[in-house]
Amino acid sequence: MAYRGRIDLRLASRVLLLQLVLVTLTLVVAFGLFAQFNRHRLDLQYGVHALDIARVVASSPTVLTNISRYDQNPLTPSPALVDELAAGPLQSVASRVEQRTHVLFVVIANIQGIRLAHPHRDKLGRRVSTDPAEALAGHEQVIHQSGSLGRSIVAKVPVVEPGSNRVLGMVSVGISTKAFDEQFSKNLRVLAPLGGAALLIGVAGSVALARRWRGLTLGLRPAEMAELVRTQAAVLHGIGEGVLAADETGGITFVNDEACRLLEIGNDAGRRIDQIGLTPRVLDVFTAAEAAPTLATVGQRIVVVSARKVSRDGRELGTVLVVRDRTDVESLTRQLDAVQVMSTALRAQRHEFANRLHLLTGLLHTGHVEEGLQYLEELLGSGPLASAVPGIDAIRDTHLQAFLAAKAAAAREAGVTLRIGESTWISRPARVARRRHHRGG
C-alpha cells in the first residue's frame, strides 16, 4: 500500500521518468562538452589567424626598415610626433592590413613598447597598454586581453632584424571577441536542432521501453510487486500442499518446500520442467494441464496431482502444478476396505451358518438323528471361516487373506470351492491384489 501523500508510480512510469532524466542530462552534458570543444576550437582558429597576420606584418620590408627610426632618442608624445607617425609608412601598412583582414587592430611598437602604428590617432607615441615583455623578448604570444580597444584575441609577434636575432620591436594583431562570440553562437544554433532531434528520439525510445516494461510487469506498481512477493512467499511456503510453477516456455519459476519433498526433486528454479526428475505420470499431468485430480506414485508415496494454465488479461503466464500427499489416506482406505471385506465375509458366514442350522433342525424334526449328528460333526470339524480356504496360511497379507476368505464364502454359497495352490507364498502386502479388489468390486 502506498503511503499517504506519496505518489506511487508504476514501474514502467518510473523507468520512463528515469530514462527521460538520463537522456536530458546526457544531452545537456554532451551539449556543454560540444560547446566547450567548439569554443576551444574557435579560440585556436582565431588565435592562429591573428598570429599569421602578425607574422606577415612583422616580416614586411616596410616594417623592418622603418621600425628602428625612433629608437635613438626617447619619444615624447607631441602633436608633431603624432602627425609624423599617422602619416608614416608603418601606419599605412597597419591600416591596409586592418581593412583587408577585418581585424580589430594592428599595432606596431618599437623596442621601448612605444606605439608607432595604432587605429586611434591619439594613442600614437604612447606606451602600449599591456605588457610587451614576452614579445620583446623574442617569443610569440597569443592571449585574451582587455586593452584600450576592448576584449580581443591578441597575437603578439616580435620584429626580428634579418640575419640576426636582434628584436627591433613587435607587432600586435587583435581580433574582436564579438566576432568570436557571433561565430560561437552560430555554431550553437546549428547544434540546437540536432540536440532537439536527439532528445525526441530519446523520448520515443523511453516511451517504447516503458510500454515494454508495463507489459512485463503486468502494470503493477513496485509496492504492489513487493507485497505480491511477500504474500506469495508466505502463502506458498506455509500451505500443506506442494506447488510447482513454470513459465510458458517450460522453465521453472517457483518450487515450494512441500513440492520438493513430495516429488523428491530439488529447488531447481530456472531449469526446464523435463529436466528436474519428475515421474512420467506427473510430467504428463503437467504437460496436459489436467485440472482433474490424478493419482500418481512417487517413490513410496501416493500423491494427487493437478495442473492448470495461468493467464492474465488474455496473456498466458505459464502452468501451476499442485501436489497433495495421499499416502496416509490410501493406507486408511486399504484398512477400511479390509474391514468392509471382513464384514462381507461375516455376513456370508452368518447366512451360511443359518442355512446349516435350518438343515440340522429339519433333520432332527424328521427323526433323522444320526444324519443330524453326522452333519453336526462335519460342521464342528470345519473350524473358523479362514480354515474354509485350504492353503490360506501361506498368504501373510491380512488384507488379502480377508479378501480371499470373503470370496471363498461367496463361492461356497454358489456351490463352488475355492482353493489356494500349494506353491503360493506372499510375504508382504501386494498392491496388485488391492487393485484387483477395486476392479472386482
Short mmCIF file of C-alpha atoms in Angstrom, two decimals:
data_model
loop_
_atom_site.label_atom_id
_atom_site.label_comp_id
_atom_site.label_asym_id
_atom_site.label_seq_id
_atom_site.Cartn_x
_atom_site.Cartn_y
_atom_site.Cartn_z
CA MET A 1 0.00 0.00 0.00
CA ALA A 2 1.30 3.44 -0.89
CA TYR A 3 1.85 5.90 1.91
CA ARG A 4 -0.49 8.88 2.17
CA GLY A 5 0.84 11.91 0.40
CA ARG A 6 3.28 9.86 -1.64
CA ILE A 7 2.93 9.44 -5.40
CA ASP A 8 3.13 5.72 -6.13
CA LEU A 9 4.01 5.35 -9.80
CA ARG A 10 4.06 2.15 -11.76
CA LEU A 11 7.47 0.68 -12.52
CA ALA A 12 7.05 1.49 -16.20
CA SER A 13 6.34 5.14 -15.35
CA ARG A 14 9.37 5.28 -13.08
CA VAL A 15 11.54 3.79 -15.82
CA LEU A 16 10.14 6.34 -18.27
CA LEU A 17 10.91 9.27 -15.95
CA LEU A 18 14.38 7.91 -15.20
CA GLN A 19 15.08 7.46 -18.91
CA LEU A 20 13.90 10.98 -19.68
CA VAL A 21 16.09 12.42 -16.92
CA LEU A 22 19.10 10.40 -18.12
CA VAL A 23 18.53 11.35 -21.77
CA THR A 24 18.12 15.01 -20.87
CA LEU A 25 21.20 15.03 -18.65
CA THR A 26 23.19 13.22 -21.32
CA LEU A 27 22.19 15.73 -23.96
CA VAL A 28 22.91 18.66 -21.64
CA VAL A 29 26.35 17.28 -20.80
CA ALA A 30 27.02 16.48 -24.47
CA PHE A 31 25.85 19.97 -25.46
CA GLY A 32 28.10 21.52 -22.83
CA LEU A 33 31.10 19.43 -23.92
CA PHE A 34 30.47 20.30 -27.54
CA ALA A 35 30.17 23.97 -26.67
CA GLN A 36 33.42 23.80 -24.73
CA PHE A 37 35.15 21.95 -27.56
CA ASN A 38 33.75 24.33 -30.18
CA ARG A 39 34.82 27.37 -28.17
CA HIS A 40 38.29 25.95 -27.75
CA ARG A 41 38.46 25.16 -31.48
CA LEU A 42 37.36 28.67 -32.41
CA ASP A 43 39.83 30.11 -29.93
CA LEU A 44 42.66 28.21 -31.59
CA GLN A 45 41.39 29.11 -35.06
CA TYR A 46 41.16 32.82 -34.33
CA GLY A 47 44.46 32.76 -32.49
CA VAL A 48 46.24 31.12 -35.43
CA HIS A 49 44.59 33.58 -37.80
CA ALA A 50 45.77 36.56 -35.76
CA LEU A 51 49.23 35.03 -35.39
CA ASP A 52 49.59 34.55 -39.15
CA ILE A 53 48.62 38.16 -39.83
CA ALA A 54 51.07 39.41 -37.19
CA ARG A 55 53.87 37.32 -38.69
CA VAL A 56 53.20 38.70 -42.18
CA VAL A 57 53.23 42.29 -40.88
CA ALA A 58 56.37 41.65 -38.79
CA SER A 59 58.25 40.34 -41.84
CA SER A 60 57.12 43.20 -44.09
CA PRO A 61 60.14 45.11 -45.55
CA THR A 62 58.45 48.41 -44.76
CA VAL A 63 58.16 47.48 -41.10
CA LEU A 64 61.71 46.15 -40.91
CA THR A 65 63.05 49.34 -42.49
CA ASN A 66 61.14 51.95 -40.50
CA ILE A 67 60.60 50.42 -37.03
CA SER A 68 64.09 51.39 -35.78
CA ARG A 69 63.91 55.10 -36.81
CA TYR A 70 62.66 56.13 -33.39
CA ASP A 71 64.97 54.09 -31.18
CA GLN A 72 67.76 56.68 -30.86
CA ASN A 73 66.06 59.11 -28.53
CA PRO A 74 63.20 58.62 -26.09
CA LEU A 75 59.95 59.67 -27.70
CA THR A 76 57.76 62.32 -26.09
CA PRO A 77 54.15 62.47 -27.27
CA SER A 78 53.61 65.70 -29.18
CA PRO A 79 51.33 66.86 -31.98
CA ALA A 80 54.26 66.86 -34.38
CA LEU A 81 55.22 63.30 -33.49
CA VAL A 82 51.62 62.14 -33.76
CA ASP A 83 51.26 63.77 -37.17
CA GLU A 84 54.50 62.20 -38.34
CA LEU A 85 53.52 58.73 -37.16
CA ALA A 86 49.97 58.99 -38.54
CA ALA A 87 51.32 59.86 -41.98
CA GLY A 88 54.22 57.43 -41.74
CA PRO A 89 54.72 54.17 -43.66
CA LEU A 90 54.11 51.97 -40.57
CA GLN A 91 50.62 53.38 -40.01
CA SER A 92 49.91 52.94 -43.70
CA VAL A 93 50.83 49.25 -43.58
CA ALA A 94 48.79 48.72 -40.40
CA SER A 95 45.72 50.48 -41.83
CA ARG A 96 45.81 48.46 -45.07
CA VAL A 97 46.07 45.18 -43.13
CA GLU A 98 43.13 46.15 -40.90
CA GLN A 99 40.95 46.94 -43.89
CA ARG A 100 41.78 43.78 -45.82
CA THR A 101 41.65 41.26 -42.94
CA HIS A 102 38.85 42.91 -40.90
CA VAL A 103 40.77 42.53 -37.67
CA LEU A 104 40.10 44.77 -34.68
CA PHE A 105 43.51 46.40 -34.67
CA VAL A 106 47.11 46.18 -35.86
CA VAL A 107 49.58 47.85 -33.51
CA ILE A 108 53.28 48.25 -34.22
CA ALA A 109 55.60 49.19 -31.34
CA ASN A 110 59.35 49.74 -31.11
CA ILE A 111 61.77 48.16 -28.66
CA GLN A 112 60.65 50.54 -25.89
CA GLY A 113 57.00 49.50 -26.36
CA ILE A 114 56.01 52.85 -27.87
CA ARG A 115 53.16 52.67 -30.37
CA LEU A 116 54.30 53.59 -33.88
CA ALA A 117 51.05 52.49 -35.51
CA HIS A 118 47.56 52.30 -33.95
CA PRO A 119 43.95 52.55 -35.19
CA HIS A 120 43.33 55.54 -32.88
CA ARG A 121 45.40 58.64 -33.63
CA ASP A 122 45.51 59.81 -30.01
CA LYS A 123 47.23 56.54 -28.95
CA LEU A 124 50.25 57.10 -31.22
CA GLY A 125 53.53 57.82 -29.48
CA ARG A 126 52.34 56.38 -26.21
CA ARG A 127 53.34 53.13 -24.49
CA VAL A 128 51.21 50.06 -25.16
CA SER A 129 48.51 49.32 -22.54
CA THR A 130 49.51 45.69 -21.99
CA ASP A 131 52.82 44.16 -21.02
CA PRO A 132 55.01 43.70 -24.13
CA ALA A 133 57.86 41.92 -22.33
CA GLU A 134 57.16 38.45 -23.80
CA ALA A 135 57.11 39.64 -27.41
CA LEU A 136 60.09 41.98 -26.94
CA ALA A 137 61.99 39.03 -25.51
CA GLY A 138 61.64 37.29 -28.88
CA HIS A 139 58.67 34.99 -28.13
CA GLU A 140 55.39 34.80 -29.98
CA GLN A 141 52.28 35.02 -27.84
CA VAL A 142 48.51 34.50 -28.25
CA ILE A 143 46.34 35.72 -25.39
CA HIS A 144 42.89 37.01 -24.48
CA GLN A 145 43.18 40.50 -23.18
CA SER A 146 41.25 43.66 -22.42
CA GLY A 147 43.04 46.63 -23.88
CA SER A 148 42.17 50.13 -24.95
CA LEU A 149 40.00 48.71 -27.78
CA GLY A 150 38.10 46.26 -25.63
CA ARG A 151 38.29 42.45 -25.24
CA SER A 152 40.05 40.66 -28.05
CA ILE A 153 42.17 37.68 -29.04
CA VAL A 154 45.63 39.15 -29.48
CA ALA A 155 48.67 37.69 -31.24
CA LYS A 156 52.00 39.36 -30.43
CA VAL A 157 54.97 38.67 -32.72
CA PRO A 158 58.49 40.12 -32.32
CA VAL A 159 60.01 42.03 -35.24
CA VAL A 160 63.45 40.49 -35.71
CA GLU A 161 66.28 42.08 -37.69
CA PRO A 162 67.07 39.95 -40.77
CA GLY A 163 70.29 37.96 -40.44
CA SER A 164 70.36 38.23 -36.65
CA ASN A 165 68.25 37.57 -33.57
CA ARG A 166 68.05 41.22 -32.51
CA VAL A 167 64.49 42.27 -31.69
CA LEU A 168 63.54 45.61 -33.23
CA GLY A 169 60.01 45.80 -31.84
CA MET A 170 56.75 43.95 -32.03
CA VAL A 171 53.51 43.64 -33.99
CA SER A 172 50.26 43.09 -32.11
CA VAL A 173 47.16 41.94 -34.04
CA GLY A 174 43.80 41.70 -32.28
CA ILE A 175 40.54 40.04 -33.37
CA SER A 176 37.44 41.22 -31.53
CA THR A 177 35.76 38.64 -29.31
CA LYS A 178 32.46 39.94 -30.67
CA ALA A 179 33.15 38.18 -33.96
CA PHE A 180 34.32 35.16 -32.00
CA ASP A 181 31.13 35.13 -29.94
CA GLU A 182 28.96 35.56 -33.04
CA GLN A 183 30.58 32.56 -34.69
CA PHE A 184 30.24 30.55 -31.48
CA SER A 185 26.53 31.44 -31.20
CA LYS A 186 26.02 30.48 -34.85
CA ASN A 187 27.54 27.06 -34.19
CA LEU A 188 25.31 26.57 -31.16
CA ARG A 189 22.23 27.49 -33.18
CA VAL A 190 23.17 24.80 -35.69
CA LEU A 191 23.66 22.29 -32.87
CA ALA A 192 20.40 23.08 -31.06
CA PRO A 193 18.08 21.40 -33.63
CA LEU A 194 20.31 18.34 -33.62
CA GLY A 195 20.09 18.21 -29.82
CA GLY A 196 16.30 18.60 -30.02
CA ALA A 197 16.07 15.76 -32.53
CA ALA A 198 18.23 13.57 -30.31
CA LEU A 199 16.01 14.43 -27.33
CA LEU A 200 12.88 13.45 -29.29
CA ILE A 201 14.47 10.16 -30.31
CA GLY A 202 15.43 9.52 -26.70
CA VAL A 203 11.89 10.30 -25.52
CA ALA A 204 10.40 7.99 -28.14
CA GLY A 205 12.78 5.21 -27.14
CA SER A 206 11.97 5.77 -23.47
CA VAL A 207 8.23 5.58 -24.14
CA ALA A 208 8.67 2.34 -26.10
CA LEU A 209 10.77 0.89 -23.31
CA ALA A 210 8.20 1.98 -20.71
CA ARG A 211 5.46 0.19 -22.65
CA ARG A 212 7.61 -2.91 -22.77
CA TRP A 213 8.16 -2.72 -19.01
CA ARG A 214 4.45 -2.18 -18.44
CA GLY A 215 3.74 -5.39 -20.34
CA LEU A 216 6.41 -7.35 -18.47
CA THR A 217 5.27 -6.16 -15.03
CA LEU A 218 1.54 -6.51 -15.81
CA GLY A 219 1.01 -2.85 -14.96
CA LEU A 220 1.84 -3.38 -11.27
CA ARG A 221 3.42 -0.74 -9.07
CA PRO A 222 6.69 -1.51 -7.25
CA ALA A 223 4.89 -1.56 -3.88
CA GLU A 224 2.32 -3.96 -5.31
CA MET A 225 5.03 -6.25 -6.67
CA ALA A 226 6.88 -6.25 -3.35
CA GLU A 227 3.66 -7.05 -1.48
CA LEU A 228 2.86 -9.75 -4.02
CA VAL A 229 6.26 -11.38 -3.50
CA ARG A 230 5.88 -11.30 0.29
CA THR A 231 2.37 -12.72 0.12
CA GLN A 232 3.43 -15.39 -2.32
CA ALA A 233 6.32 -16.47 -0.10
CA ALA A 234 4.10 -16.57 3.00
CA VAL A 235 1.26 -18.47 1.33
CA LEU A 236 3.11 -20.89 -0.92
CA HIS A 237 5.64 -21.90 1.74
CA GLY A 238 3.03 -22.06 4.50
CA ILE A 239 0.42 -24.31 2.93
CA GLY A 240 0.48 -28.08 3.27
CA GLU A 241 0.40 -28.68 -0.48
CA GLY A 242 3.21 -28.75 -2.96
CA VAL A 243 3.24 -26.03 -5.62
CA LEU A 244 5.41 -26.01 -8.74
CA ALA A 245 5.15 -23.22 -11.33
CA ALA A 246 6.71 -22.87 -14.77
CA ASP A 247 6.52 -20.18 -17.42
CA GLU A 248 5.12 -20.62 -20.91
CA THR A 249 8.48 -21.92 -22.18
CA GLY A 250 8.66 -24.67 -19.55
CA GLY A 251 11.26 -23.00 -17.31
CA ILE A 252 10.76 -23.50 -13.55
CA THR A 253 9.89 -20.22 -11.83
CA PHE A 254 8.86 -21.44 -8.37
CA VAL A 255 9.00 -24.62 -6.26
CA ASN A 256 8.00 -24.65 -2.59
CA ASP A 257 9.48 -26.96 0.05
CA GLU A 258 6.45 -29.28 0.15
CA ALA A 259 6.67 -29.88 -3.60
CA CYS A 260 10.36 -30.73 -3.27
CA ARG A 261 9.53 -33.25 -0.53
CA LEU A 262 6.55 -34.91 -2.23
CA LEU A 263 8.01 -35.04 -5.75
CA GLU A 264 11.56 -35.83 -4.50
CA ILE A 265 13.15 -33.05 -6.52
CA GLY A 266 15.45 -30.14 -5.75
CA ASN A 267 14.70 -26.45 -5.79
CA ASP A 268 15.75 -26.16 -9.41
CA ALA A 269 14.32 -22.77 -10.36
CA GLY A 270 15.45 -21.79 -13.83
CA ARG A 271 15.74 -25.34 -15.23
CA ARG A 272 13.27 -26.88 -17.64
CA ILE A 273 10.37 -28.93 -16.31
CA ASP A 274 11.51 -32.09 -18.10
CA GLN A 275 14.99 -31.91 -16.56
CA ILE A 276 14.24 -31.91 -12.82
CA GLY A 277 13.40 -35.62 -12.36
CA LEU A 278 9.60 -35.72 -12.36
CA THR A 279 7.99 -39.14 -12.85
CA PRO A 280 6.43 -39.71 -16.29
CA ARG A 281 2.91 -39.67 -14.83
CA VAL A 282 3.41 -36.33 -13.07
CA LEU A 283 5.10 -34.87 -16.15
CA ASP A 284 2.18 -35.96 -18.34
CA VAL A 285 -0.31 -34.27 -15.98
CA PHE A 286 1.75 -31.06 -16.03
CA THR A 287 2.16 -31.07 -19.82
CA ALA A 288 -1.55 -31.70 -20.42
CA ALA A 289 -2.52 -29.17 -17.71
CA GLU A 290 -5.11 -31.61 -16.35
CA ALA A 291 -7.22 -29.82 -13.76
CA ALA A 292 -8.86 -33.09 -12.59
CA PRO A 293 -7.04 -34.67 -9.59
CA THR A 294 -4.91 -37.61 -10.73
CA LEU A 295 -3.23 -40.29 -8.59
CA ALA A 296 0.47 -40.84 -9.12
CA THR A 297 3.19 -42.79 -7.36
CA VAL A 298 6.42 -41.07 -6.41
CA GLY A 299 8.83 -43.37 -4.59
CA GLN A 300 6.97 -44.79 -1.57
CA ARG A 301 4.34 -42.06 -1.66
CA ILE A 302 0.98 -41.84 -3.35
CA VAL A 303 0.19 -38.28 -4.38
CA VAL A 304 -2.67 -36.48 -6.07
CA VAL A 305 -1.57 -34.01 -8.74
CA SER A 306 -3.46 -31.47 -10.80
CA ALA A 307 -2.28 -28.73 -13.13
CA ARG A 308 -3.84 -25.73 -14.79
CA LYS A 309 -2.82 -22.90 -17.10
CA VAL A 310 -2.47 -19.42 -15.62
CA SER A 311 -3.23 -16.29 -17.64
CA ARG A 312 -3.88 -12.62 -17.07
CA ASP A 313 -5.59 -10.20 -19.41
CA GLY A 314 -5.57 -12.85 -22.13
CA ARG A 315 -1.82 -13.47 -21.85
CA GLU A 316 -0.50 -16.92 -20.99
CA LEU A 317 1.81 -16.76 -17.97
CA GLY A 318 2.59 -20.46 -17.51
CA THR A 319 1.35 -23.56 -15.69
CA VAL A 320 0.96 -24.36 -11.98
CA LEU A 321 1.12 -27.92 -10.61
CA VAL A 322 -0.49 -28.66 -7.22
CA VAL A 323 0.59 -31.79 -5.31
CA ARG A 324 -1.19 -33.35 -2.30
CA ASP A 325 0.05 -36.28 -0.22
CA ARG A 326 -2.42 -39.21 -0.24
CA THR A 327 -0.16 -41.85 1.32
CA ASP A 328 -1.89 -41.83 4.73
CA VAL A 329 -5.32 -41.58 3.14
CA GLU A 330 -4.59 -44.55 0.91
CA SER A 331 -3.39 -46.55 3.92
CA LEU A 332 -6.62 -45.76 5.77
CA THR A 333 -8.59 -46.62 2.64
CA ARG A 334 -6.93 -50.03 2.48
CA GLN A 335 -7.72 -50.67 6.11
CA LEU A 336 -11.34 -49.63 5.56
CA ASP A 337 -11.52 -51.90 2.53
CA ALA A 338 -10.25 -54.79 4.68
CA VAL A 339 -12.91 -54.09 7.30
CA GLN A 340 -15.60 -54.00 4.63
CA VAL A 341 -14.34 -57.30 3.21
CA MET A 342 -14.40 -58.88 6.66
CA SER A 343 -17.90 -57.54 7.21
CA THR A 344 -18.99 -59.07 3.91
CA ALA A 345 -17.37 -62.39 4.89
CA LEU A 346 -19.09 -62.35 8.27
CA ARG A 347 -22.45 -61.73 6.62
CA ALA A 348 -21.81 -64.62 4.26
CA GLN A 349 -20.74 -66.84 7.17
CA ARG A 350 -23.85 -65.90 9.14
CA HIS A 351 -26.04 -66.68 6.17
CA GLU A 352 -24.27 -69.97 5.55
CA PHE A 353 -24.43 -70.92 9.24
CA ALA A 354 -28.14 -70.08 9.38
CA ASN A 355 -28.73 -72.35 6.39
CA ARG A 356 -26.84 -75.19 8.10
CA LEU A 357 -28.82 -74.73 11.32
CA HIS A 358 -32.04 -74.85 9.35
CA LEU A 359 -30.85 -78.07 7.73
CA LEU A 360 -29.89 -79.56 11.11
CA THR A 361 -33.25 -78.54 12.60
CA GLY A 362 -35.04 -80.20 9.72
CA LEU A 363 -33.09 -83.46 10.17
CA LEU A 364 -33.85 -83.54 13.88
CA HIS A 365 -37.54 -82.76 13.42
CA THR A 366 -37.90 -85.51 10.87
CA GLY A 367 -36.27 -88.07 13.17
CA HIS A 368 -33.02 -88.43 11.29
CA VAL A 369 -30.94 -88.13 14.43
CA GLU A 370 -27.88 -89.98 13.21
CA GLU A 371 -27.70 -87.92 9.98
CA GLY A 372 -28.07 -84.79 12.12
CA LEU A 373 -25.24 -85.85 14.42
CA GLN A 374 -23.02 -86.68 11.47
CA TYR A 375 -23.79 -83.29 9.87
CA LEU A 376 -23.09 -81.58 13.19
CA GLU A 377 -19.70 -83.29 13.41
CA GLU A 378 -18.88 -82.04 9.94
CA LEU A 379 -19.78 -78.51 11.00
CA LEU A 380 -17.61 -78.73 14.10
CA GLY A 381 -14.70 -80.04 12.04
CA SER A 382 -14.87 -77.17 9.53
CA GLY A 383 -13.46 -74.69 12.09
CA PRO A 384 -13.39 -70.87 11.58
CA LEU A 385 -14.06 -69.12 8.35
CA ALA A 386 -10.42 -68.81 7.37
CA SER A 387 -9.90 -72.59 7.53
CA ALA A 388 -12.60 -72.97 4.86
CA VAL A 389 -9.93 -71.88 2.33
CA PRO A 390 -7.20 -74.52 2.29
CA GLY A 391 -3.68 -73.08 1.97
CA ILE A 392 -4.59 -69.55 3.03
CA ASP A 393 -1.89 -69.60 5.76
CA ALA A 394 0.72 -69.18 3.00
CA ILE A 395 -0.53 -65.62 2.47
CA ARG A 396 0.89 -63.18 5.06
CA ASP A 397 -1.04 -60.10 3.97
CA THR A 398 -4.06 -59.85 6.28
CA HIS A 399 -5.94 -57.68 3.83
CA LEU A 400 -5.50 -60.23 1.07
CA GLN A 401 -6.47 -63.04 3.46
CA ALA A 402 -9.73 -61.26 4.30
CA PHE A 403 -10.37 -60.65 0.62
CA LEU A 404 -9.84 -64.33 -0.30
CA ALA A 405 -11.88 -65.53 2.68
CA ALA A 406 -14.81 -63.34 1.65
CA LYS A 407 -14.59 -64.58 -1.90
CA ALA A 408 -14.42 -68.20 -0.68
CA ALA A 409 -17.55 -67.65 1.41
CA ALA A 410 -19.37 -66.19 -1.57
CA ALA A 411 -18.18 -69.11 -3.69
CA ARG A 412 -19.43 -71.63 -1.18
CA GLU A 413 -22.86 -70.04 -1.29
CA ALA A 414 -22.80 -70.65 -5.04
CA GLY A 415 -21.63 -74.23 -4.56
CA VAL A 416 -18.06 -73.56 -5.64
CA THR A 417 -14.96 -74.49 -3.65
CA LEU A 418 -12.01 -72.02 -3.69
CA ARG A 419 -8.55 -73.48 -3.10
CA ILE A 420 -5.11 -71.89 -2.74
CA GLY A 421 -2.32 -73.55 -4.70
CA GLU A 422 0.36 -75.36 -2.71
CA SER A 423 3.18 -73.28 -4.24
CA THR A 424 1.55 -69.94 -3.29
CA TRP A 425 3.51 -67.72 -0.85
CA ILE A 426 3.19 -63.93 -0.40
CA SER A 427 5.41 -62.38 2.29
CA ARG A 428 4.30 -58.69 2.20
CA PRO A 429 1.30 -56.59 1.15
CA ALA A 430 0.56 -56.92 -2.51
CA ARG A 431 -0.52 -53.72 -4.26
CA VAL A 432 -1.69 -55.75 -7.25
CA ALA A 433 -4.21 -57.69 -5.16
CA ARG A 434 -5.62 -54.41 -3.83
CA ARG A 435 -6.05 -53.08 -7.35
CA ARG A 436 -7.79 -56.30 -8.43
CA HIS A 437 -10.09 -55.98 -5.45
CA HIS A 438 -11.06 -52.46 -6.62
CA ARG A 439 -11.77 -53.73 -10.12
CA GLY A 440 -13.64 -56.81 -8.95
CA GLY A 441 -15.76 -54.73 -6.56
#
